XYZ file of N, CA, C and O in Angstrom:
296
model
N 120.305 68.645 118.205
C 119.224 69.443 117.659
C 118.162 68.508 117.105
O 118.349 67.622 116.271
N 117.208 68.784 117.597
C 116.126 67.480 116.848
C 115.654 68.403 115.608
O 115.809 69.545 115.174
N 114.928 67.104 115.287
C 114.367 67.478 113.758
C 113.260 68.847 113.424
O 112.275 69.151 114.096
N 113.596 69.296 112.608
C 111.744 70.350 112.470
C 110.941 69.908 111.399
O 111.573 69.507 110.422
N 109.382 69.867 111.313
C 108.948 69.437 110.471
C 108.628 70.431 109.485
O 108.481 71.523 110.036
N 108.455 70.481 108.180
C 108.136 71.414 107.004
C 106.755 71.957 107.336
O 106.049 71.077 107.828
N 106.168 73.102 107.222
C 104.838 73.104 107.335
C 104.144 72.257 105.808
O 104.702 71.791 104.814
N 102.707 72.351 106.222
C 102.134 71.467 105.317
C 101.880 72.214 103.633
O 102.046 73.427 103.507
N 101.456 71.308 102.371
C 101.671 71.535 101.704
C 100.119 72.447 101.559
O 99.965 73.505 100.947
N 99.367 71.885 102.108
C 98.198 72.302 102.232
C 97.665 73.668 103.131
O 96.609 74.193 102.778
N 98.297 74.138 104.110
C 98.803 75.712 104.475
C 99.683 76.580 103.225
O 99.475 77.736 102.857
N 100.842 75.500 102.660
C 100.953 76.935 101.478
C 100.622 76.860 100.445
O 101.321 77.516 99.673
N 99.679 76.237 99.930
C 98.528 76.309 99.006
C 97.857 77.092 99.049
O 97.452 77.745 98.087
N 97.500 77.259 100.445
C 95.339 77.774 100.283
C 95.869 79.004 101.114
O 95.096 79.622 101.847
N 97.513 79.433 100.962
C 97.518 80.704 102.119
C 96.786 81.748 101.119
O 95.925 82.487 101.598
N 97.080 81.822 99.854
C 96.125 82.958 99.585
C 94.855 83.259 99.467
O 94.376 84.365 99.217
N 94.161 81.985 99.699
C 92.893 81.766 100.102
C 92.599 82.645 101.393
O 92.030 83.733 101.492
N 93.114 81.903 102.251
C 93.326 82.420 103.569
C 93.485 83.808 104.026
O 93.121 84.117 105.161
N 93.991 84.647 103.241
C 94.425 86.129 103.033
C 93.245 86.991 103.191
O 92.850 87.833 103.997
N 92.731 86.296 101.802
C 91.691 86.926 101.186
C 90.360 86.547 102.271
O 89.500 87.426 102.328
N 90.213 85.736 102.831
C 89.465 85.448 103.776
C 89.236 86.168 105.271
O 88.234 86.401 105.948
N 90.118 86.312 105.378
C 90.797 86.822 106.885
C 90.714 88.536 106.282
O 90.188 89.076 107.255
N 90.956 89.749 105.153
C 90.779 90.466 104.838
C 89.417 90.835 105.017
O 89.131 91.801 105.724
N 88.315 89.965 104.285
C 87.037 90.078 104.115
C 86.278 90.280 105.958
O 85.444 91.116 106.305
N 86.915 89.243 106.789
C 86.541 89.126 107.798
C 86.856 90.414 108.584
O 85.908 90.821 109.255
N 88.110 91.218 108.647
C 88.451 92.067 109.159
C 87.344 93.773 108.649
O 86.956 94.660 109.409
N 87.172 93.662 107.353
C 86.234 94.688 106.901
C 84.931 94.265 107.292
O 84.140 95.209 107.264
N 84.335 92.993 107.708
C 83.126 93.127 108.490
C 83.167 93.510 109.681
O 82.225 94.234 110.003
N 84.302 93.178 110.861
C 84.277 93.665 112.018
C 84.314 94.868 112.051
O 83.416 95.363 112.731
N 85.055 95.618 111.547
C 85.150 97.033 111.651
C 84.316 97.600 110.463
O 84.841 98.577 109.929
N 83.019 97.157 109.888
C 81.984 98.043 109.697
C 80.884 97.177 110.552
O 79.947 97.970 110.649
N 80.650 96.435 110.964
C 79.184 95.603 112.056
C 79.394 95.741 113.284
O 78.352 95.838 113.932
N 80.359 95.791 113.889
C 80.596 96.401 115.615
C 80.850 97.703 115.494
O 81.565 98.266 114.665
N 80.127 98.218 116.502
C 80.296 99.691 117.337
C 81.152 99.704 118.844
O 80.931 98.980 119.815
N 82.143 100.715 118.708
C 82.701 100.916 119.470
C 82.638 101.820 120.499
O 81.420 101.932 120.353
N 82.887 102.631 121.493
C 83.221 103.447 122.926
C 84.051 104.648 122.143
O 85.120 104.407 121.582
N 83.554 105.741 122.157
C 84.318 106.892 121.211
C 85.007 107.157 122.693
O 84.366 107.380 123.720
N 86.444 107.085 122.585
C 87.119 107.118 123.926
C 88.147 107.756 123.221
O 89.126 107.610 123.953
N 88.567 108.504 122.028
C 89.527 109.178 121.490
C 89.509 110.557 121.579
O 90.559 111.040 122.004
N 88.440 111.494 121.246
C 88.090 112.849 121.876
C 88.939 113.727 120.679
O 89.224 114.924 120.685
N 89.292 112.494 119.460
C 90.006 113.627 118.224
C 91.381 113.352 118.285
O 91.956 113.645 117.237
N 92.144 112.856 119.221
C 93.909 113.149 119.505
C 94.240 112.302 118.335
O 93.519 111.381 117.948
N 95.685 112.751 117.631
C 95.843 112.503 116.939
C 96.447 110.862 116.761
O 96.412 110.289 117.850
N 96.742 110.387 116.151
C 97.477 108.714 116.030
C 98.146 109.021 114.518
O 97.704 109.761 113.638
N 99.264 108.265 114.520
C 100.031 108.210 113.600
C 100.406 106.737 113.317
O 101.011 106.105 114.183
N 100.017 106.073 111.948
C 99.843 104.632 111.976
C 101.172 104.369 110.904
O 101.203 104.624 109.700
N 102.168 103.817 111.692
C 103.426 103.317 110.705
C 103.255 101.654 110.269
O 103.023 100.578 110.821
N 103.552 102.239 108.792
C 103.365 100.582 108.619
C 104.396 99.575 108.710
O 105.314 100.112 109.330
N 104.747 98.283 108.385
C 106.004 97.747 108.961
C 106.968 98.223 107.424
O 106.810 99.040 106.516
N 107.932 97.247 107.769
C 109.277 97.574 107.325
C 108.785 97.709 105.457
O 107.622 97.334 105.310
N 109.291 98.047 104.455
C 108.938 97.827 102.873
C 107.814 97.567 102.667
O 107.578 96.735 101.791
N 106.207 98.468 103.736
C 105.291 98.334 103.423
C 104.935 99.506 103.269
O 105.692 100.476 103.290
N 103.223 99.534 103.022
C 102.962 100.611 102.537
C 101.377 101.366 103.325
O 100.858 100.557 104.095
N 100.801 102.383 103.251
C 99.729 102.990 104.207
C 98.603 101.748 104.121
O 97.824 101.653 105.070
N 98.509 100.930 103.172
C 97.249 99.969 102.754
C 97.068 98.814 103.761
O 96.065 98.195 104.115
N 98.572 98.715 104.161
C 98.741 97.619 105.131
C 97.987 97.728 106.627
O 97.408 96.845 107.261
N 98.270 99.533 107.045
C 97.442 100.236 108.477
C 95.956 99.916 107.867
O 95.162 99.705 108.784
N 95.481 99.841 106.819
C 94.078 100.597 106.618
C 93.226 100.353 107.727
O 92.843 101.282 108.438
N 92.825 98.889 107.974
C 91.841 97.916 108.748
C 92.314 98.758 110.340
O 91.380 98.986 111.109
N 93.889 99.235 110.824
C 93.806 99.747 111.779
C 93.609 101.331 112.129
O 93.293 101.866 113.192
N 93.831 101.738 111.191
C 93.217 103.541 110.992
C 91.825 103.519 110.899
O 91.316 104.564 111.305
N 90.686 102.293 110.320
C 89.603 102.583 110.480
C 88.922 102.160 111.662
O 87.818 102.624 111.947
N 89.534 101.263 112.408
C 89.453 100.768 113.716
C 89.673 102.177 114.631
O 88.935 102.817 115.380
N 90.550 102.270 114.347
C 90.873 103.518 115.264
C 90.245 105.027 115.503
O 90.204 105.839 116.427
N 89.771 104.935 114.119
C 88.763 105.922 113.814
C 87.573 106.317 114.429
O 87.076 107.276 115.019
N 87.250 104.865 113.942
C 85.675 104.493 115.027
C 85.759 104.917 116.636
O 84.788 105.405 117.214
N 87.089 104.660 117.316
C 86.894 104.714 118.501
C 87.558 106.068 119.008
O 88.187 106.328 120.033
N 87.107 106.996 117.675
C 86.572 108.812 117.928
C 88.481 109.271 117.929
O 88.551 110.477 118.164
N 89.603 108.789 117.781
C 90.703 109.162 117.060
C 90.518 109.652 115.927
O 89.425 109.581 115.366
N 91.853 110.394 115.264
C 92.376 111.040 114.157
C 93.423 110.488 113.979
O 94.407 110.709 114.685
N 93.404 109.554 112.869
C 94.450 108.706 112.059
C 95.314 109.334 111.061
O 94.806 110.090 110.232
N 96.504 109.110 111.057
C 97.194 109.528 109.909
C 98.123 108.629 109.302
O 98.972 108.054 109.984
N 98.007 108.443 107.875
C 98.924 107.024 107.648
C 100.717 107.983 107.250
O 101.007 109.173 107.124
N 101.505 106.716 107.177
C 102.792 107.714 106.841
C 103.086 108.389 105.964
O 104.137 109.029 106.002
């Protein structure tokens, strides 16, 4: 088995930097691009993963929204 290296100290430092960054970025795409209303209303049901919670879907219920769906979180 060869060796694995640790990730760097400097990735888990600035990951919450990074979070918060990548958050901010995701709420500009999905309010500055326009999308193809190709949903026509049908419904979607957005599960979030395992010991999470509806906040986690948000960025994809409003994505989904835009493209003329009906989102529902769990």
């Amino acid at each position: 088995m060869e060796n694995i290296k640790r990730p760097s100290l400097l990735l888990y430092f600035t990951e919450g930097v990074r979070a918060l960054i990548d958050y901010f970025r995701g709420l500009f795409f999905v309010w500055a691009y326009s999308f193809p209303k190709i949903g026509q209303g049908q419904p979607v049901l957005a599960l979030p993963g395992l010991l999470c919670t509806d906040f986690t879907t948000q960025f994809l219920r409003r994505f989904i929204n835009k493209l003329g769906f009906t989102t529902y979180g769990w």
